[in-house]
Coordinates of C-alpha atoms in Angstrom, one line a residue:
X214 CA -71.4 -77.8 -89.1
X215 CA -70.3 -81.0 -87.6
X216 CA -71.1 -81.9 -84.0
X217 CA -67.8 -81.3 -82.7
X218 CA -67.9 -77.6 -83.7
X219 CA -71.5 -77.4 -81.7
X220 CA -70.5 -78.8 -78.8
X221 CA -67.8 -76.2 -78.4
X222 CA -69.7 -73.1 -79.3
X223 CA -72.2 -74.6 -76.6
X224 CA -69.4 -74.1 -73.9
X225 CA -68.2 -70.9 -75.5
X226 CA -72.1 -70.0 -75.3
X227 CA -71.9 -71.3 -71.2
X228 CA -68.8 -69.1 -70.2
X229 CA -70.3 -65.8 -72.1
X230 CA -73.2 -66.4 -69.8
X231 CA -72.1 -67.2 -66.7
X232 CA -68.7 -65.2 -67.0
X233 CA -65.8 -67.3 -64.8
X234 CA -68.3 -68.9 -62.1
X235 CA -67.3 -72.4 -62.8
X236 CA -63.5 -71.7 -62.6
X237 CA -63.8 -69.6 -59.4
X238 CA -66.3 -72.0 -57.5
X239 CA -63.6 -74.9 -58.5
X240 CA -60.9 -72.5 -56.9
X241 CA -62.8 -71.4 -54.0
X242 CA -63.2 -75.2 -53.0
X243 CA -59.8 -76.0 -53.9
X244 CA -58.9 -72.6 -51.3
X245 CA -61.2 -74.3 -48.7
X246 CA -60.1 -77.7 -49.0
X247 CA -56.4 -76.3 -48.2
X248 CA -57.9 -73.7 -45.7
X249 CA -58.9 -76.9 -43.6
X250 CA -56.2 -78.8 -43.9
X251 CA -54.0 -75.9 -42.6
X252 CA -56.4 -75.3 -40.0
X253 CA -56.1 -79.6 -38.8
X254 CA -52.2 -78.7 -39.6
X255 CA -51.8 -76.0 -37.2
X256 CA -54.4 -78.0 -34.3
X257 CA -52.7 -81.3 -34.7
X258 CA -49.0 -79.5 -34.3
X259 CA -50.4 -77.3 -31.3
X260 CA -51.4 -80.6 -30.0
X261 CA -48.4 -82.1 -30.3
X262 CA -45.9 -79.1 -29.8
X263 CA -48.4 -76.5 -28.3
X264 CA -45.8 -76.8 -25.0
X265 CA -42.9 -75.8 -27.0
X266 CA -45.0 -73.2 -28.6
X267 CA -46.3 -71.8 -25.6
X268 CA -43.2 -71.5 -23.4
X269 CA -41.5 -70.1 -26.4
X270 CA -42.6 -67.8 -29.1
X271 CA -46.3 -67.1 -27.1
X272 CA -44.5 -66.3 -23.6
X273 CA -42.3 -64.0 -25.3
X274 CA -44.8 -62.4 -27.2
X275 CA -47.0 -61.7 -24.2
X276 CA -43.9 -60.7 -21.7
X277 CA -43.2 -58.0 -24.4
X278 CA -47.3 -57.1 -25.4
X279 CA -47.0 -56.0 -21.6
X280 CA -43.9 -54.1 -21.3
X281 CA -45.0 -51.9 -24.2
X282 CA -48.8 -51.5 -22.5
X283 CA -47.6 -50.6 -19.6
X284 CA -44.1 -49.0 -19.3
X285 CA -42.1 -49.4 -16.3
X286 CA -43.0 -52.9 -15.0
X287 CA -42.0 -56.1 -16.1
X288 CA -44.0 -59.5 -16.7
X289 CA -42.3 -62.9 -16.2
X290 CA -43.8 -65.8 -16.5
X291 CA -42.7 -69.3 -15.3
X292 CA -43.5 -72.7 -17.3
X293 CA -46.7 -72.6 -19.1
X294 CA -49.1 -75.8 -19.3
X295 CA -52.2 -75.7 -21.4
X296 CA -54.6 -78.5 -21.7
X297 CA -57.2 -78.2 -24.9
X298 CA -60.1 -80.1 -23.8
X299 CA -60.4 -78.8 -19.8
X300 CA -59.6 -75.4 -21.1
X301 CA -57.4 -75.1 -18.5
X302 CA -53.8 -72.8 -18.4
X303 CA -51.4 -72.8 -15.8
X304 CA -48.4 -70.9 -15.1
X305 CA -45.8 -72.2 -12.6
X306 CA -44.7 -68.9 -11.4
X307 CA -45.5 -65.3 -12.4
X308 CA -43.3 -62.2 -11.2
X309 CA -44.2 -58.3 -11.7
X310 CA -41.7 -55.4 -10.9
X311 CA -41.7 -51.8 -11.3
X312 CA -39.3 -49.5 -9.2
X313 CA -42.2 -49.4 -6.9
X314 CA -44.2 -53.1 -6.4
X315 CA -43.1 -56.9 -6.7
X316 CA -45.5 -59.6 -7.3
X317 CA -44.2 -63.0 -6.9
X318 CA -47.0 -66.0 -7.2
X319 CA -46.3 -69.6 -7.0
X320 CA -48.8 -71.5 -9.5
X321 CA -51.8 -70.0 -10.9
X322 CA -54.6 -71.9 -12.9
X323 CA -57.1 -70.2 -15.1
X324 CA -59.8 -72.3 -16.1
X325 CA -62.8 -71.4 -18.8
X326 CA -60.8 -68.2 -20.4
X327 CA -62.9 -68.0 -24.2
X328 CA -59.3 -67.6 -25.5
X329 CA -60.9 -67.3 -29.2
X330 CA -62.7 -63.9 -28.7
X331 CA -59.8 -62.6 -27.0
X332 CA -57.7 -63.1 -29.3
X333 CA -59.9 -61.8 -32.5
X334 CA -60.9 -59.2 -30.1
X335 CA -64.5 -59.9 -31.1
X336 CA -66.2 -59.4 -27.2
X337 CA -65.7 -57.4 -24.0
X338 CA -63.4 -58.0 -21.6
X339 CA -66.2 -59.2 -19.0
X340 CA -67.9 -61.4 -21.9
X341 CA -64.4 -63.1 -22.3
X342 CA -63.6 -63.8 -18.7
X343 CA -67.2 -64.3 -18.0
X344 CA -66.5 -68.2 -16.6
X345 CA -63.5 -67.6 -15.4
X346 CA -62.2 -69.5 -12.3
X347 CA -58.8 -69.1 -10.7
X348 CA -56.9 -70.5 -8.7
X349 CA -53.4 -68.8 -7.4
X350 CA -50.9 -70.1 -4.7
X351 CA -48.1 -68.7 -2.5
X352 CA -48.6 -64.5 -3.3
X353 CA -46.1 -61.9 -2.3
X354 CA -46.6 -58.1 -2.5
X355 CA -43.8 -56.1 -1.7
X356 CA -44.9 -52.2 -1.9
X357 CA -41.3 -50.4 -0.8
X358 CA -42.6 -47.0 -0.9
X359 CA -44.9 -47.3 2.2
X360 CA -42.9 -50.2 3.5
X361 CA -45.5 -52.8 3.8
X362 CA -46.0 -56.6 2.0
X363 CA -48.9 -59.0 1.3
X364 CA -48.5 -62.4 1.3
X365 CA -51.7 -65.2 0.8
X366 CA -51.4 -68.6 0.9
X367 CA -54.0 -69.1 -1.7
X368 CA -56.3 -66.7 -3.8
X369 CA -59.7 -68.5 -5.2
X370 CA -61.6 -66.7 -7.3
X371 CA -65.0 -67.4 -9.8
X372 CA -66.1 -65.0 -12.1
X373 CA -69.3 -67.2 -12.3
X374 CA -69.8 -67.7 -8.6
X375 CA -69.3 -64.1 -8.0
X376 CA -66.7 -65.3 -5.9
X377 CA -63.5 -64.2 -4.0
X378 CA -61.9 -66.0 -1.7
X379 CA -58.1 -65.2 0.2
X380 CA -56.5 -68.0 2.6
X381 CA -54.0 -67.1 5.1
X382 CA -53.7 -63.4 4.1
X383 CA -51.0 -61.3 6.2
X384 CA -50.2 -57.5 6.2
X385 CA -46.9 -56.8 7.6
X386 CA -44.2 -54.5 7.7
X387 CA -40.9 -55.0 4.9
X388 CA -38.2 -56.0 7.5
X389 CA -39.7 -55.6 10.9
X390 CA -40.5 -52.8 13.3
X391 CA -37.3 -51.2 13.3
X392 CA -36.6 -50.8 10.2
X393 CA -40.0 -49.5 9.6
X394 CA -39.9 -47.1 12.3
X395 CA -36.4 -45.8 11.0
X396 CA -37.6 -45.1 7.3
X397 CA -39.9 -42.4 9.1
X398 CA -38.6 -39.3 10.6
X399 CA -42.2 -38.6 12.1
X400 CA -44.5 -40.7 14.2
X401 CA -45.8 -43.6 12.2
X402 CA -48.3 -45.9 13.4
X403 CA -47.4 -49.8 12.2
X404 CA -50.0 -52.4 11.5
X405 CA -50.2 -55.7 11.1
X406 CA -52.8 -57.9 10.4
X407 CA -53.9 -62.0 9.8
X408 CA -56.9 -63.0 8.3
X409 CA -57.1 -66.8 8.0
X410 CA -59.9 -66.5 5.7
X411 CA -61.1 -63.5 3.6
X412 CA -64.6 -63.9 1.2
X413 CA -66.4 -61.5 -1.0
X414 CA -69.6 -62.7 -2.1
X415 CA -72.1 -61.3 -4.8
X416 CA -68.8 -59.5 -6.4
X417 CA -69.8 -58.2 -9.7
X418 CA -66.9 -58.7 -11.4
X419 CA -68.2 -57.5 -14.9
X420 CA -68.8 -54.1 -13.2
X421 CA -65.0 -54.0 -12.3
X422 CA -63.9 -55.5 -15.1
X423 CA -64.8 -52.5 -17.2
X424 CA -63.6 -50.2 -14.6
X425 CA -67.7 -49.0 -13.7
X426 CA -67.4 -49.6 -10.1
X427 CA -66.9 -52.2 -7.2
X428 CA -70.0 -53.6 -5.8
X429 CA -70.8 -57.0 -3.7
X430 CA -73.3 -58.5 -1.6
X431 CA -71.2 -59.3 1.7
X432 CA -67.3 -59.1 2.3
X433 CA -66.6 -61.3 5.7
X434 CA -63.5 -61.7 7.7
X435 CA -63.1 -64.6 9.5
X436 CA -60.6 -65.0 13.1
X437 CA -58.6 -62.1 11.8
X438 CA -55.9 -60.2 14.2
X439 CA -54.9 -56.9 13.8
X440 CA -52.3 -54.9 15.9
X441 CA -51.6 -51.0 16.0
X442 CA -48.2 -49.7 17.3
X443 CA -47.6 -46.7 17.9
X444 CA -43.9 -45.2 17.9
X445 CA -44.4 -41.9 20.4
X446 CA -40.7 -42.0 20.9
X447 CA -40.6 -39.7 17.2
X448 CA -42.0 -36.7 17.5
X449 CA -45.8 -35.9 15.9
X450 CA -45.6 -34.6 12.0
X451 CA -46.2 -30.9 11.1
X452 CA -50.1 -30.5 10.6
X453 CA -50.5 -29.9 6.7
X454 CA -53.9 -31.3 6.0
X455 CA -56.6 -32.9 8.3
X456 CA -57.0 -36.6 7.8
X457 CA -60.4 -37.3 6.0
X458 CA -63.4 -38.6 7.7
X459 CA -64.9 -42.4 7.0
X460 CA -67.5 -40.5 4.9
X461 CA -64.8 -38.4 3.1
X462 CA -62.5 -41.5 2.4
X463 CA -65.2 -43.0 0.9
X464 CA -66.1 -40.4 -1.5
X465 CA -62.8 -40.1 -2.1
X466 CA -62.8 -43.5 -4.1
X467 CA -63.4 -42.1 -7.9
X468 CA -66.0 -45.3 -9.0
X469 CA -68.8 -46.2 -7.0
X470 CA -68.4 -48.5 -4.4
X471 CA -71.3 -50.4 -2.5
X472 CA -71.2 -53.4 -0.5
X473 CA -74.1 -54.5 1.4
X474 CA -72.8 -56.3 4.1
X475 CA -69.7 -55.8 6.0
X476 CA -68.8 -58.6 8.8
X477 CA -65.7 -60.0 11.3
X478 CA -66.0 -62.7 13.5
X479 CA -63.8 -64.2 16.2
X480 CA -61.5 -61.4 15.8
X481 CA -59.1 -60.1 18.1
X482 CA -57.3 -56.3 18.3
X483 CA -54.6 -54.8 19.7
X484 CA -53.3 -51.3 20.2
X485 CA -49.9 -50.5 21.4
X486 CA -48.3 -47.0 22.3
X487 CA -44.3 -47.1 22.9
X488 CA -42.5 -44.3 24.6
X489 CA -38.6 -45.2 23.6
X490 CA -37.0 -47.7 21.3
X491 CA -36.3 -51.1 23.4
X492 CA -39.2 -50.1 26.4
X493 CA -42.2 -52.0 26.9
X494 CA -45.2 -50.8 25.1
X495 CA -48.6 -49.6 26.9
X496 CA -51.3 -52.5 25.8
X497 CA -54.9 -52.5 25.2
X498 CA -56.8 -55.7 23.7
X499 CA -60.1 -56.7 22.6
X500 CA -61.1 -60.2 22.1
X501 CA -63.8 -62.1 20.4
X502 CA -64.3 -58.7 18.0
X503 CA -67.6 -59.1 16.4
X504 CA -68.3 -56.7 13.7
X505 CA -71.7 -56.2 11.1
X506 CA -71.4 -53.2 8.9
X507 CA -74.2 -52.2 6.7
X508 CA -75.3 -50.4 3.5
X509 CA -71.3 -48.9 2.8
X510 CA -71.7 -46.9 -0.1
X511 CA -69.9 -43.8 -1.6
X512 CA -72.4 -42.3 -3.3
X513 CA -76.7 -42.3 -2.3
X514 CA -79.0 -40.0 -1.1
X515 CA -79.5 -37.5 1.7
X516 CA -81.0 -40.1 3.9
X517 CA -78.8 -43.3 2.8
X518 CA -76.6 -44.2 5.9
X519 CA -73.9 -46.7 7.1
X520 CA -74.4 -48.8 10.6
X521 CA -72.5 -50.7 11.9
X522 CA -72.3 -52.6 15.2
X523 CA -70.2 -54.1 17.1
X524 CA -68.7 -55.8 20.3
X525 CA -66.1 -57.0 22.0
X526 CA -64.1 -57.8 24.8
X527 CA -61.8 -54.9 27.0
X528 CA -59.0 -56.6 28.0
X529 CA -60.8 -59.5 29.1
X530 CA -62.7 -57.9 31.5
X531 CA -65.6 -56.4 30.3
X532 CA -68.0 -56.1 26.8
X533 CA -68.3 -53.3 25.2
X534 CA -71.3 -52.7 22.1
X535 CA -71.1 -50.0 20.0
X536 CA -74.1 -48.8 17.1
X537 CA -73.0 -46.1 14.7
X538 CA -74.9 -44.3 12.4
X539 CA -73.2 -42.7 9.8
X540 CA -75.0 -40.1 6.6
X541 CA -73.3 -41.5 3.1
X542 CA -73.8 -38.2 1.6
X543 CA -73.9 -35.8 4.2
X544 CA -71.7 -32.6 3.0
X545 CA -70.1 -32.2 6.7
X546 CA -68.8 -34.8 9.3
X547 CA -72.5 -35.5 11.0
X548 CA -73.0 -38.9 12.9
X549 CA -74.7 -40.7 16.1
X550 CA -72.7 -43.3 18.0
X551 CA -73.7 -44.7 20.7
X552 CA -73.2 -47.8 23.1
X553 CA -72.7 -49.6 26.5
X554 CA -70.0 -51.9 29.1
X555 CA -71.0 -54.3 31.2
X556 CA -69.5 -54.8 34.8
X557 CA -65.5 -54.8 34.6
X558 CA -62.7 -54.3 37.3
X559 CA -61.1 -51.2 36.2
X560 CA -57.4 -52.7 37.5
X561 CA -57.3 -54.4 34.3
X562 CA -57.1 -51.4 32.2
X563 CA -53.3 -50.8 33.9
X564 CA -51.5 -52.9 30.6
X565 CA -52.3 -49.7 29.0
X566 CA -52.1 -46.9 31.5
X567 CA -49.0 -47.7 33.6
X568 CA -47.0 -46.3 30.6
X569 CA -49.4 -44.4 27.9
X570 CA -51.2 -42.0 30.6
X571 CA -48.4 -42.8 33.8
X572 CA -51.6 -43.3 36.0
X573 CA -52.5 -46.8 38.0
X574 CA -56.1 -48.1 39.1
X575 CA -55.2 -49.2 42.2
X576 CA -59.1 -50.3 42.8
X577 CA -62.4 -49.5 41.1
X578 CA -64.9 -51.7 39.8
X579 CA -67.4 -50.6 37.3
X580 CA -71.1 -52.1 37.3
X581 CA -72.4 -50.5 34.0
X582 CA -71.6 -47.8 31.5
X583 CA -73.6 -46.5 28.3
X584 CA -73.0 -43.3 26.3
X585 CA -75.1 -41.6 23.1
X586 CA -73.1 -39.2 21.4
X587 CA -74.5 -37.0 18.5
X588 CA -72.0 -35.2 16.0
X589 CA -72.8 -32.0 13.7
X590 CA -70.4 -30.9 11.8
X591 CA -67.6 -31.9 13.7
X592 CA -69.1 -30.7 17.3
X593 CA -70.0 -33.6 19.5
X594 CA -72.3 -33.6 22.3
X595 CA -73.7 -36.3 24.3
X596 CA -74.1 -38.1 27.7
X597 CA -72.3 -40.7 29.2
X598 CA -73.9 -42.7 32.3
X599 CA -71.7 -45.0 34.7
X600 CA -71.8 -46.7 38.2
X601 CA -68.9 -47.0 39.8
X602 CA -67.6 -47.6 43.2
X603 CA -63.9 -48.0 45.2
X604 CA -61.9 -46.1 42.3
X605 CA -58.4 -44.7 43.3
X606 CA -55.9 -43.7 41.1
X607 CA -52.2 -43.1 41.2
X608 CA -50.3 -40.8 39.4
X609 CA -46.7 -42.0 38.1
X610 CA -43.6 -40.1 38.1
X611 CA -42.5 -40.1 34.3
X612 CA -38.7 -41.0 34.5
X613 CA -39.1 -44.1 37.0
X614 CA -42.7 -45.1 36.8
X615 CA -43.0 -45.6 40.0
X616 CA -45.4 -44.7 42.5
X617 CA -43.5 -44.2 45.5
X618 CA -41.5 -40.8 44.9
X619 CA -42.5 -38.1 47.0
X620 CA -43.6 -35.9 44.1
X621 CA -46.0 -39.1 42.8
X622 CA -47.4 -39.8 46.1
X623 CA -48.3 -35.7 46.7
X624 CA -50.1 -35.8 43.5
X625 CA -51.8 -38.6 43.3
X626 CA -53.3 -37.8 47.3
X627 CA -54.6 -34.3 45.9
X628 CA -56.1 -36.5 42.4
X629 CA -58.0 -38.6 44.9
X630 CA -59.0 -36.4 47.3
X631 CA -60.2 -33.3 45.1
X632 CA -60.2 -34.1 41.7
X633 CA -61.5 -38.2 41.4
X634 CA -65.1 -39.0 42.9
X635 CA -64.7 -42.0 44.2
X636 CA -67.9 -43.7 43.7
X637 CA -70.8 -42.8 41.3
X638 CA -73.9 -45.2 42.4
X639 CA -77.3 -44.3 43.3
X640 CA -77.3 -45.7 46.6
X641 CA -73.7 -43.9 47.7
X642 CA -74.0 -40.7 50.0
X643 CA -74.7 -38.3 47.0
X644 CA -76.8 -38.3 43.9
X645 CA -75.5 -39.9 40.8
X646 CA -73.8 -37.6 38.2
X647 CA -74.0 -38.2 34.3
X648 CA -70.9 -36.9 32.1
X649 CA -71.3 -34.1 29.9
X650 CA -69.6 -34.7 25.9
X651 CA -68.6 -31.9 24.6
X652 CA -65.8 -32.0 22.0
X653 CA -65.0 -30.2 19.1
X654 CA -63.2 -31.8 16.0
X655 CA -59.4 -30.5 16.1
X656 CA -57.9 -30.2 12.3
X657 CA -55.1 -33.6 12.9
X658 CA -58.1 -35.6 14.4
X659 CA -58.3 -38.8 12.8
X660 CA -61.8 -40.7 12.4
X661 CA -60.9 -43.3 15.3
X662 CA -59.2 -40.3 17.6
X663 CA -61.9 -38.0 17.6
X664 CA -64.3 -41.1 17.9
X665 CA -62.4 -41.8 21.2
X666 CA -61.7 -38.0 22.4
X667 CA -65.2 -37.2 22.5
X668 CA -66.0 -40.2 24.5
X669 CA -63.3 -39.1 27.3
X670 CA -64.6 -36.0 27.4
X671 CA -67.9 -37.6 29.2
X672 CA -65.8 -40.0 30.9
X673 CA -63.5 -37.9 33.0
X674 CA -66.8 -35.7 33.6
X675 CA -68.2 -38.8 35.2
X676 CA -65.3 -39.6 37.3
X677 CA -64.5 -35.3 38.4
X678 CA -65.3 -33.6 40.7

């Protein structure tokens, strides 16, 4: 056999052996070698086009990804600009809408997204945004269903901080007053608030990123203001269920919520009552609010409680401190509040009782006040202790506000004489008398109304005969 005829039963030998290795190993490189230069392909015409890419076919894509995920609302999304290298996408504008919310942002930056594993869906949701930072400008909420909007200046956050920051928050009503007040046929109170600067700290946004619960180390409000107006012009709603307590709302919240501090500095708050559309509201203020609020929680044990303490100033006149103590888990509405005032001429509190109560201080000056106040199961009792001294009252005739009508002048003579003790000091003519609390919670009591109504229960026992 010559040796051209043993050479090619060698190979023939070869591929019986091995089978097709050879020809599939030359194939598989050949399949890698084109594999790659797809891959450079595709990277170097991102690169170059990514833009036109992005704002086209991917904003599309991801408008319409949303719709069908969540039915109802639209997603649109202004210019898109990625850069490769920083890892860094921003949107111009974004706009959400549903028959019942509107979202309008001006630019928003996310920064560190791993955009690979979201988009092979190879990790969670927390380990993909796990470094992510944002940055959003120029926020609008609109909610038309309860008539309020948000805007912020600017929302900052850092998933690997554990930061959240808002800048020049507001919560105020869509339109004004008026037509807030008209699109309810009941009395409504409106709020309003401004917080310059708004910073959760310690968030644990993995935890809320796969919907286990909301927890942080401190949440502080910085120089907010917050007003209250109420519209007693409308008449009071039918009584159909009673408003939940602090430690009802809070176990109302379905995931677990715990934030370990709660504080507001340099705040100021206002509540107004208006009889009639147009008139002049009744006024009460506190300044320089200071408020630490700890252990909120919604689930614990039997002994786990909330305090919180705070302070501020009455109309300018006088400080008030308050500690409450509140169960976390306590199957009825139990709590202890107690707290104190510090000398204050009672004239001042006229803003506010000219038109809410139609009664005038015309002089009294208190020299100290403290209360203690224990609740069980929606029955408060408690002690109030005050020293007084000069107090006399008017009483207002309701149509003119006035003091000088017969009928006004009558009563208030008989409010003076028998009903008001004019002093309460140790030193007067007769001993010193302590108010009595006694109040029991009535089914339309809110939280901050039965906090209050207790409270005057001990207060007008002070000042009675």
């Amino acid at each position: 056999m010559s040796n051209r005829g043993l050479r090619k039963n060698s190979v023939c030998d070869r591929v019986r052996k091995h089978g097709k290795t050879p020809l599939l190993n030359r194939l598989s490189v050949r399949v890698a070698t084109a594999l790659v230069a797809v891959v450079i392909a595709v990277a170097i015409f991102t690169l170059v086009f990514g833009g036109a890419i992005l704002n086209g076919y991917g904003k599309e894509k991801l408008e319409r990804v949303f719709a069908r995920a969540y039915p109802g609302y639209a997603l649109r999304i202004g210019k898109l600009d990625y850069n490769v290298g920083a890892n860094r996408l921003v949107a111009q504008s974004v706009m959400l809408s549903s028959t019942n919310i509107t979202l309008k942002t001006g630019q928003i930056l996310l920064k560190d997204v791993h955009w690979a594993a979201l988009f092979w869906g190879t990790r969670t949701r927390a380990d993909i945004l796990a470094s992510v930072r944002l940055d959003a400008t120029n926020l609008v909420l609109e909610l038309p269903q309860v008539h309020y909007g948000i805007r912020c200046a600017r929302l900052r956050g850092s998933v690997r901080d554990s930061e959240l920051i808002a800048e020049k928050a507001e919560l105020l009503p869509l339109g004004g007053d008026e037509a807030f007040f008209a699109a309810h046929t009941f009395r409504t109170p409106r709020f309003h608030a401004v917080v310059p600067e708004f910073k959760v700290s310690g968030l644990a946004y993995a935890e809320v990123f796969e919907g286990k619960g909301y927890r942080a180390r401190s949440v502080q409000f910085s120089r907010p203001s917050f007003d209250a107006l109420v519209n007693r012009d409308k008449p009071r709603e039918p009584f159909v269920k009673s408003p939940l307590m602090l430690h009802e709302a809070l176990a109302a919240i379905r995931l677990p919520l715990q934030v370990g501090n709660f504080s507001v500095t340099n705040g100021n708050f206002t509540y107004c009552e208006r009889l009639a559309v147009g008139g002049d509201p009744a006024v009460l203020t506190f300044g320089d609010v200071s408020l630490a609020v700890e252990g909120i929680a919604n689930r614990g044990e039997a002994t786990d409680t909330i305090q919180l303490h705070g302070q501020g100033d009455l109309m300018n006149a006088g400080t008030i401190k308050v500690l409450m103590i509140i169960p976390v888990a306590s199957p009825d509405f139990s709590m202890r509040y107690s707290g104190s005032m510090t000398a204050m001429d009672l004239t001042r509190l006229d803003g506010f009782l000219d038109i809410a109560e139609h009664t005038r201080i015309k002089s009294g000056s208190a020299q100290a006040a403290t209360f203690e106040i224990d609740v069980t199961d929606g029955q408060a009792h408690g002690h109030v202790h005050a020293t007084y001294q000069d107090l006399e009252i008017a009483l207002l005739d309701k149509e003119t506000g006035s003091e000088e009508g017969v009928g006004a002048r009558v009563a208030s003579f008989f409010a003076n004489a028998l009903k008001i003790r004019n002093a309460n000091t140790s030193s007067g003519s007769g001993p010193r008398k302590d108010g009595d609390v006694n109040y029991t919670r009535r089914p339309d009591d809110q939280f901050q109304q039965f906090v209050w109504f207790a409270l005057r229960t001990g207060v007008m026992d002070v000042i009675s005969h």
